[in-house]
Short mmCIF file of C-alpha atoms (C1' of nucleotides) and ligand atoms in Angstrom, two decimals:
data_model
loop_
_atom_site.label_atom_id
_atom_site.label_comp_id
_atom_site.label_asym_id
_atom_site.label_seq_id
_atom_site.Cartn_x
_atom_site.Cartn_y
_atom_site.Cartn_z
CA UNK A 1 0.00 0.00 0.00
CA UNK A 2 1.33 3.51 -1.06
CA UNK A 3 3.05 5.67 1.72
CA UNK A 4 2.80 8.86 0.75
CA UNK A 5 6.17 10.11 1.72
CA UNK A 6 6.94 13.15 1.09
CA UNK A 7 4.76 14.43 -2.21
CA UNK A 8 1.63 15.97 -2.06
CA UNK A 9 -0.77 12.54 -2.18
CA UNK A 10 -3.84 14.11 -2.80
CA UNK A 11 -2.40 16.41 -6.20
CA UNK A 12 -0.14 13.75 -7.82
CA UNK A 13 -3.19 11.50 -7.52
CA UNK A 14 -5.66 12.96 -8.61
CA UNK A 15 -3.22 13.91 -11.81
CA UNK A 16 -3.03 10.69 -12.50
CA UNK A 17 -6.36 9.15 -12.26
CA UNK A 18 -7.41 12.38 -14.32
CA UNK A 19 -5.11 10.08 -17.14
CA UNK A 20 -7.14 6.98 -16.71
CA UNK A 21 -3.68 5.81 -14.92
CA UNK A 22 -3.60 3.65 -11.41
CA UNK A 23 -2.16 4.34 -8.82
CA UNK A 24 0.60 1.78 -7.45
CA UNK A 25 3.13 1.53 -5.01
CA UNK A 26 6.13 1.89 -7.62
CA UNK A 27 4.47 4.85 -9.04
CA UNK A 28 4.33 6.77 -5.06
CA UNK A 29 8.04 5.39 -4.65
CA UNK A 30 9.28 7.46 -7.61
CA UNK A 31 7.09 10.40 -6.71
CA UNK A 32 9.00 10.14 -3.32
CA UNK A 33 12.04 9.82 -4.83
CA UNK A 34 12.08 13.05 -6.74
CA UNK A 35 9.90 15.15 -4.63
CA UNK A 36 12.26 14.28 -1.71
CA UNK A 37 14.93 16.35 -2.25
CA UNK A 38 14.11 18.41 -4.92
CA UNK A 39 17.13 17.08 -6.92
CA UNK A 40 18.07 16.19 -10.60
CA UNK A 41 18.50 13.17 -10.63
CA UNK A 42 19.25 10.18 -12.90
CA UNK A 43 17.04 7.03 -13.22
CA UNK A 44 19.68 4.84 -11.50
CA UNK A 45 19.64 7.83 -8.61
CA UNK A 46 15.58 6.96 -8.88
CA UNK A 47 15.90 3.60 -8.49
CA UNK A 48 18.37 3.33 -5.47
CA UNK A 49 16.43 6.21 -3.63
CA UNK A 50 12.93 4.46 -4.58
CA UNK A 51 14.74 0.97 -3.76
CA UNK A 52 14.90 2.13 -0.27
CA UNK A 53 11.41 2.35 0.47
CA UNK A 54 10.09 -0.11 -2.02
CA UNK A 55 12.68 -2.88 -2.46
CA UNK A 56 11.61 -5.00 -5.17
CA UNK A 57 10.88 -1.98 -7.65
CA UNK A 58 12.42 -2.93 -11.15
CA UNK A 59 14.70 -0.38 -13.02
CA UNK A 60 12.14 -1.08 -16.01
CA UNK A 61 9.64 0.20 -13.90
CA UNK A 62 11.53 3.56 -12.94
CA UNK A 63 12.41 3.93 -16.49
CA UNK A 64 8.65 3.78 -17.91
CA UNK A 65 7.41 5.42 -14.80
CA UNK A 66 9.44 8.53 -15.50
CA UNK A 67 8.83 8.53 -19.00
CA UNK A 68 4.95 8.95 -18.44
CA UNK A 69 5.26 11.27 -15.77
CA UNK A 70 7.31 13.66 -18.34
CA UNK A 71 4.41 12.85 -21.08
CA UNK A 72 2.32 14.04 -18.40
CA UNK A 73 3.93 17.28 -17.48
CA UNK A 74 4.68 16.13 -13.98
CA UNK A 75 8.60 15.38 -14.31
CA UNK A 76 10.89 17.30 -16.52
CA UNK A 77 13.60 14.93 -18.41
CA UNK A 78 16.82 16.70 -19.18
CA UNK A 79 20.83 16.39 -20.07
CA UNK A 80 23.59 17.52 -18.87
CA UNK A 81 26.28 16.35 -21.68
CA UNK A 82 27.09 13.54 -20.09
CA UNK A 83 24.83 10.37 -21.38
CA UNK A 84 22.59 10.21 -18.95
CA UNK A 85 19.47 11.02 -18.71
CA UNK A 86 18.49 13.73 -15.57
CA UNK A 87 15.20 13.95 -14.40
CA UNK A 88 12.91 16.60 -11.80
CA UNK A 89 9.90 17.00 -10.31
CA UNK A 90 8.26 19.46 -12.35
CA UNK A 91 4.64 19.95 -11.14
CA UNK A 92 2.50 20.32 -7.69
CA UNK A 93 4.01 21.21 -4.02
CA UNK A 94 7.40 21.15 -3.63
CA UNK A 95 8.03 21.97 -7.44
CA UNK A 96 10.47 24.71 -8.64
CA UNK A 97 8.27 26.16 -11.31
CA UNK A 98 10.03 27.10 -14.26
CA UNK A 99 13.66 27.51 -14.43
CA UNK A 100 17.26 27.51 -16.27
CA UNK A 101 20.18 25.52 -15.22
CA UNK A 102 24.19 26.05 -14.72
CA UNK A 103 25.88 22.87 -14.85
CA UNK A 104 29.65 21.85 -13.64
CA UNK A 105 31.02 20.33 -16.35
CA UNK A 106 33.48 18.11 -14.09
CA UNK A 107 31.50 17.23 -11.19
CA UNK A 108 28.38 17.77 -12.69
CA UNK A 109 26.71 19.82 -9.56
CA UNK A 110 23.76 21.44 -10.83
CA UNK A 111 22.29 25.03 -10.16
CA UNK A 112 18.41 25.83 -10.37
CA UNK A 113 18.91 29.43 -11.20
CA UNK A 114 15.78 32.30 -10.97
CA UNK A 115 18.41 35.29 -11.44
CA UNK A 116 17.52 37.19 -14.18
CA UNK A 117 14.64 34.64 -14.93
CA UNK A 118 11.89 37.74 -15.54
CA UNK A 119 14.57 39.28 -18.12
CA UNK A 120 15.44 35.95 -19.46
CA UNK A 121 11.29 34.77 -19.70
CA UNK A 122 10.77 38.04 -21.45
CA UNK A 123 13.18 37.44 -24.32
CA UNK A 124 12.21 33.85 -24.60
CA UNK A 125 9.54 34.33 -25.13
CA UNK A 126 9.46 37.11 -27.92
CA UNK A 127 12.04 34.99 -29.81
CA UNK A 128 9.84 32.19 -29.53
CA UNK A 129 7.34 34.32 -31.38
CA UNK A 130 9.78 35.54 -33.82
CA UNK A 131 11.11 32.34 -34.82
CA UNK A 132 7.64 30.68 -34.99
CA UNK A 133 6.52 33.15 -37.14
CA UNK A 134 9.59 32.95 -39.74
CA UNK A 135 9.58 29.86 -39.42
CA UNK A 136 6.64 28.02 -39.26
CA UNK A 137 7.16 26.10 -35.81
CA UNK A 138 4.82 25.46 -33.39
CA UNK A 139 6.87 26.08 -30.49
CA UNK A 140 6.75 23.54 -27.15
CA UNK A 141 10.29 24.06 -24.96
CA UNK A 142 13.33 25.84 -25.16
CA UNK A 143 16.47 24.87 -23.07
CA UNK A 144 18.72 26.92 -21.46
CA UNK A 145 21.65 25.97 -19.80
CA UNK A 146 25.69 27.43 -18.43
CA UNK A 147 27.96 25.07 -19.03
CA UNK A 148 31.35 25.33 -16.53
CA UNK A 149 32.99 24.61 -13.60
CA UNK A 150 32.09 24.87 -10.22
CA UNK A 151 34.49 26.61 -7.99
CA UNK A 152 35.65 23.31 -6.32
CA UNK A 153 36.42 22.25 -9.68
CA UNK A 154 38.00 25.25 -10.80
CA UNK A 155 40.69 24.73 -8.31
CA UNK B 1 47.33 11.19 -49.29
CA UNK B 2 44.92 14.01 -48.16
CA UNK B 3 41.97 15.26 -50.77
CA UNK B 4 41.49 18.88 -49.36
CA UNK B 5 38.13 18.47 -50.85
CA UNK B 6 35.38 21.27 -48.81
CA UNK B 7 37.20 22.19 -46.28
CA UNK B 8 40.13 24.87 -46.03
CA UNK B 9 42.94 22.77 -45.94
CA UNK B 10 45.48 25.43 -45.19
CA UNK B 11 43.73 26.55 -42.37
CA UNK B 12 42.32 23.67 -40.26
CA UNK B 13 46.13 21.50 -41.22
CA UNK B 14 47.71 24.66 -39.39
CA UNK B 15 45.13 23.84 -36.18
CA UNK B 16 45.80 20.45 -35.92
CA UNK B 17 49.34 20.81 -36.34
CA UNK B 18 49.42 23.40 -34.16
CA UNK B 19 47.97 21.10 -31.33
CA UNK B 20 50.63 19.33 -32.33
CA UNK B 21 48.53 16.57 -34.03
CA UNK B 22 48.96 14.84 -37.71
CA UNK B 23 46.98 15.40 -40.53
CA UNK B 24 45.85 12.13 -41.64
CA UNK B 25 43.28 11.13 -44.42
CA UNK B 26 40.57 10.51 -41.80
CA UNK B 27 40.76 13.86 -40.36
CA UNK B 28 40.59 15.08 -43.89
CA UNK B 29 37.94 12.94 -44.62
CA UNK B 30 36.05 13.70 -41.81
CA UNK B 31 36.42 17.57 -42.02
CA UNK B 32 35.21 17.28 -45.70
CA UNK B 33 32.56 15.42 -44.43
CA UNK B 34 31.14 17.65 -41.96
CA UNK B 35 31.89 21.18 -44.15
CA UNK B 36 30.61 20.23 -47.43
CA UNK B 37 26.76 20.56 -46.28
CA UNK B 38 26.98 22.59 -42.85
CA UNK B 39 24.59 20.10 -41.57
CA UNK B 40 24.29 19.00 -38.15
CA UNK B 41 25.12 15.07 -38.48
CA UNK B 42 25.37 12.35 -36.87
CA UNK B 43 28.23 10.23 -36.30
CA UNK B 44 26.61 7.36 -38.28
CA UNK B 45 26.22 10.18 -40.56
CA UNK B 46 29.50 11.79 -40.75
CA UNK B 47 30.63 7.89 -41.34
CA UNK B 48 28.95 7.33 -44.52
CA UNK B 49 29.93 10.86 -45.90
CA UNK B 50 33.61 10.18 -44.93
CA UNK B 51 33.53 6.51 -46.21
CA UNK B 52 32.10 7.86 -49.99
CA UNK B 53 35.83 9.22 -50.34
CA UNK B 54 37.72 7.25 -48.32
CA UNK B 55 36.08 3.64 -48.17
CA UNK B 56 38.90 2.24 -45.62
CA UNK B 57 37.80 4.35 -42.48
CA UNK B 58 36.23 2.92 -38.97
CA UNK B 59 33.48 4.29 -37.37
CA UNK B 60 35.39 4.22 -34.22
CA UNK B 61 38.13 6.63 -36.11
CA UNK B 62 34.90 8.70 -36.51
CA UNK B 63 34.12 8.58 -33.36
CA UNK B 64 37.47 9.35 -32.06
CA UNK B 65 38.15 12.18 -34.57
CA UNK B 66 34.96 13.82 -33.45
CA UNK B 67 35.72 14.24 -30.30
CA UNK B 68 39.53 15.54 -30.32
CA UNK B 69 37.92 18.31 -33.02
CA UNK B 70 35.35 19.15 -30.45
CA UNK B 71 38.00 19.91 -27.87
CA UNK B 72 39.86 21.98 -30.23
CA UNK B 73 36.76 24.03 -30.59
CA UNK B 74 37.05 23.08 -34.19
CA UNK B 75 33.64 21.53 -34.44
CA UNK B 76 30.41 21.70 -31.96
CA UNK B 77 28.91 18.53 -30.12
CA UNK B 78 25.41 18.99 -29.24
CA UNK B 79 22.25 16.93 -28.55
CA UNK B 80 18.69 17.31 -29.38
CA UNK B 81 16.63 14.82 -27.76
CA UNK B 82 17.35 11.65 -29.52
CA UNK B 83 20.16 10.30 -27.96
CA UNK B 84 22.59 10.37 -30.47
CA UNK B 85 25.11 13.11 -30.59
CA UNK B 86 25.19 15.86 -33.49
CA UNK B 87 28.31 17.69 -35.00
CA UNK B 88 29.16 20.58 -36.57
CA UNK B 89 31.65 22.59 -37.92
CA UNK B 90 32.63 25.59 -36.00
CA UNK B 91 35.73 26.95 -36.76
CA UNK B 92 37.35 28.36 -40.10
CA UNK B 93 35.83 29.09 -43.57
CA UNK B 94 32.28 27.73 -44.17
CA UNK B 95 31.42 27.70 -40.55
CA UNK B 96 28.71 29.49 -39.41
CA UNK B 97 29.32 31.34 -36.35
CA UNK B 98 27.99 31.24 -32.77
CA UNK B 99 24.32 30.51 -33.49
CA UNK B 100 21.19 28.76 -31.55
CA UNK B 101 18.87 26.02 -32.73
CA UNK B 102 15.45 25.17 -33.37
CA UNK B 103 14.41 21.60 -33.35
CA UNK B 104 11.49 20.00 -35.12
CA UNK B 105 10.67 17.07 -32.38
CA UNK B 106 9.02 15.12 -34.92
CA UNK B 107 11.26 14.97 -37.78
CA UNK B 108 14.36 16.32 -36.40
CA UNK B 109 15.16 19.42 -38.17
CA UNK B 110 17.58 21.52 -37.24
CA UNK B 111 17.36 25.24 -38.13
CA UNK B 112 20.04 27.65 -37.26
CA UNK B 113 19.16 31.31 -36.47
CA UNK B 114 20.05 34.16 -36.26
CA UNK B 115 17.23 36.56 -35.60
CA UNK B 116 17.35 37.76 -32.41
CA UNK B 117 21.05 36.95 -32.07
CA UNK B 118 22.29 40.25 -31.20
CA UNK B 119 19.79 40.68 -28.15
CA UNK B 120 19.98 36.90 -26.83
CA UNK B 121 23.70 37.48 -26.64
CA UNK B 122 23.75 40.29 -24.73
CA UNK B 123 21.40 38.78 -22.49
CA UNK B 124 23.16 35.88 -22.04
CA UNK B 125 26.42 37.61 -21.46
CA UNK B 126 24.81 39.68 -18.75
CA UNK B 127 23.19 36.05 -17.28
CA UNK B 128 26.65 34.43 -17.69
CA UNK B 129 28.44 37.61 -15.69
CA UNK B 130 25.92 37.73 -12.83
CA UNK B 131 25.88 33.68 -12.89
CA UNK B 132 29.28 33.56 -12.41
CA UNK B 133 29.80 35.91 -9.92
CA UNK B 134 26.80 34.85 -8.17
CA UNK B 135 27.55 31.15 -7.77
CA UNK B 136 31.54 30.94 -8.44
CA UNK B 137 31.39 29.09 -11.41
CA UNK B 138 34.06 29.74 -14.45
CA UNK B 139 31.40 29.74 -16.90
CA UNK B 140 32.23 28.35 -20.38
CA UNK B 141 29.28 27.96 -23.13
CA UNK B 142 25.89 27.71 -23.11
CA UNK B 143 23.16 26.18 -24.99
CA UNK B 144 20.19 27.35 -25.91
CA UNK B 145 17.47 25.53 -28.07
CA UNK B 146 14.12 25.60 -29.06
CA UNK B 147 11.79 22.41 -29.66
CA UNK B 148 8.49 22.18 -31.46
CA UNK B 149 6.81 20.85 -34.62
CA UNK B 150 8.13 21.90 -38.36
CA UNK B 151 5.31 23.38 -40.54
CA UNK B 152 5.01 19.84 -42.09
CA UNK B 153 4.86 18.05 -39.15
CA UNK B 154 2.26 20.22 -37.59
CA UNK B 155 0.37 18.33 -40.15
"C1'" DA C 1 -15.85 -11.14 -4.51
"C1'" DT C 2 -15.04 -11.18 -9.67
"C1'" DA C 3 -13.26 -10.02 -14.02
"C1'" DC C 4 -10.34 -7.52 -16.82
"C1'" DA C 5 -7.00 -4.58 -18.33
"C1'" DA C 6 -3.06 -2.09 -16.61
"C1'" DT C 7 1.14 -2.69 -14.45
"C1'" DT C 8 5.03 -5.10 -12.89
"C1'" DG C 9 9.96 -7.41 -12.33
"C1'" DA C 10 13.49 -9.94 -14.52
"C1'" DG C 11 16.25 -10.52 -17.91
"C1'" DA C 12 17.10 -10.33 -22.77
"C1'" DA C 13 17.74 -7.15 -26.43
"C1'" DC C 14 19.16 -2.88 -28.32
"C1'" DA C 15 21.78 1.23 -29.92
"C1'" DA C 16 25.22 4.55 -29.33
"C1'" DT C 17 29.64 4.97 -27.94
"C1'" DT C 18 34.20 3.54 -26.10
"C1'" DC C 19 37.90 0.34 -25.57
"C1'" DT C 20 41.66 -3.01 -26.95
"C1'" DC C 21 45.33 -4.27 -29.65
"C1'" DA C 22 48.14 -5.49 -33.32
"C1'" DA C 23 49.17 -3.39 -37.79
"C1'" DT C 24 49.93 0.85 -40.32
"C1'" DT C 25 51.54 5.48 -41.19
"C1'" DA C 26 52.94 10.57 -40.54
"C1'" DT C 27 56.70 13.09 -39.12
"C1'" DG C 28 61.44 14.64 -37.78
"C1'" DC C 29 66.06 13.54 -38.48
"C1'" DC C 30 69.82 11.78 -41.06
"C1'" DG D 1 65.39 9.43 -50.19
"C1'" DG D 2 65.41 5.90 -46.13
"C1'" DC D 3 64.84 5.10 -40.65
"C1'" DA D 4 63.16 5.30 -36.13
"C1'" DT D 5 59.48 6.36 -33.29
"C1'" DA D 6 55.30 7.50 -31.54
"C1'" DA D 7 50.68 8.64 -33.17
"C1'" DT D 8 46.96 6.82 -35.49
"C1'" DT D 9 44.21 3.37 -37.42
"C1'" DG D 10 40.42 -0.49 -38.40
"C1'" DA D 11 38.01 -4.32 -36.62
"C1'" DG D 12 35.64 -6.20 -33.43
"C1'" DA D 13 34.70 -6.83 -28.59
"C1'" DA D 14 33.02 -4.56 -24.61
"C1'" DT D 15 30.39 -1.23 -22.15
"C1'" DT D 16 26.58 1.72 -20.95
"C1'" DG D 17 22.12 3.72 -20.79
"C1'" DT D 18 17.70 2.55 -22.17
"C1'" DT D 19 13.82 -0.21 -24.13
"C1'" DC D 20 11.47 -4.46 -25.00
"C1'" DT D 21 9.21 -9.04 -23.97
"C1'" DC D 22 6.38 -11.86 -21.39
"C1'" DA D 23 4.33 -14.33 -17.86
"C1'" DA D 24 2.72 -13.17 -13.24
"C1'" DT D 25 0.56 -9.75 -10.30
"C1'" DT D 26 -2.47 -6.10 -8.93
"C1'" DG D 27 -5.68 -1.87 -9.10
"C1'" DT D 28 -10.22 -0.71 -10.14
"C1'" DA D 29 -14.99 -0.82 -11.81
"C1'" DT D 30 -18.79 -3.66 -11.29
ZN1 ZN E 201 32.19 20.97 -10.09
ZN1 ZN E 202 16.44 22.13 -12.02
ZN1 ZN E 203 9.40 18.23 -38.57
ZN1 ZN E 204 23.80 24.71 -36.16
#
DNA sequence: ATACAATTGAGAACAATTCTCAATTATGCC
DNA sequence: GGCATAATTGAGAATTGTTCTCAATTGTAT
């Protein structure tokens, strides 16, 4: 029986059922995992944090789990340059709401920025416009990211 | 012995050599490869347009070629969703300049622009100073991308 | 409680990329 | 022009992240 750890039950829930999807006990385990700490993290991060609470959970599972909470809006999937997939809660309590990341290129620390984010939205936003109109794209995302090194890594 | 056949020979031999690397005919081949269309391929891709005028090289010679131009700033790495890599050339005659992309998620076109250019980089470079000072990081590039549907694939 | 479709775990399969290693070749020096 | 030497190569094996397959289990509507 689900747990309820540390996401907000009631929203996630009701998100899903509103997709004709059920709820199980893998499906609160990854929840927890990612709502937890508010992290970005990998599916093998997933899986050992979900692994903890719900010890027979399949890496399969994580894998298609986090794919249909990204179709769904919930999770957002992402890359840092290395090859692996990075993933974050995206939607409900405890989200971030929209934002850019700055990325350590050797240790691969992440930053959620919002500095500048109004500025940054703004322009976005108009060259979104721009390009859709010269273009002929029907815009979804954009990504944003800093790539460098951290000042640990720096030396 | 080396074909010079898109590429400015003169110029990207003196790079290499100046990295203190030899000029080979894969290196030629695989500059010639990625210059003659100023497309963003694949390594697969960049494979089969090398081995049309040199029939003798390995993908893993690809592969490795790729990646020493790409820390010579000679040639861009990126990603756009699938997970295989994309290439460019960068650096020298026929290369395009810093630019951004927008990415059909259907089809996987790749448009560079330029609109906008002059205003997202002064933006960014403002972002990038208050980033670094902000949060210590030495910041080095960044990456910024649109995603949506081409006018064809919009149906 | 029952029936049915959705979901699951385990492992096999896959695809992109990297590694290994013996054979080849570009380069600097004579 | 040859020679020596270290860099580079091709082929295939190995690795890695991710997806697929399938029989067994489980959530949900009735
Ligand atoms: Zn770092
Ligand atoms: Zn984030
Ligand atoms: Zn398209
Ligand atoms: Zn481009």
């Amino acid at each position: 029986m689900p747990q309820h750890k540390n996401h907000n039950p009631a929203c996630c829930c009701r998100k899903i059922r509103g997709f004709g999807r059920r709820i199980t006990p893998a499906r609160h385990a990854v929840l927890d995992a990612l709502s937890a700490r508010g992290e970005h993290l990998t599916a093998e991060e997933v899986f050992k944090a979900a692994s903890r609470h719900y010890p027979d959970i399949g890496l399969a599972t994580i894998y298609r789990t986090l794919e249909l909470f990204t179709k769904f809006g919930m999770v957002n999937k992402f890359d840092t340059g290395d090859d692996k997939a990075r993933y974050e809660f995206a939607d409900g309590p405890g989200a971030k709401g929209h934002h850019h990341h700055l990325v350590c290129t050797s240790c691969r620390r992440i930053v959620d920025y919002n500095d500048f984010i109004n500025e940054e939205t703004e322009l976005l936003r108009r060259t979104e416009e721009g390009l859709a109109n010269k273009y002929g794209f029907k815009i979804n995302t954009h990504i944003l990211q800093f790539y460098g090194l951290c000042k640990d890594c720096a030396k």
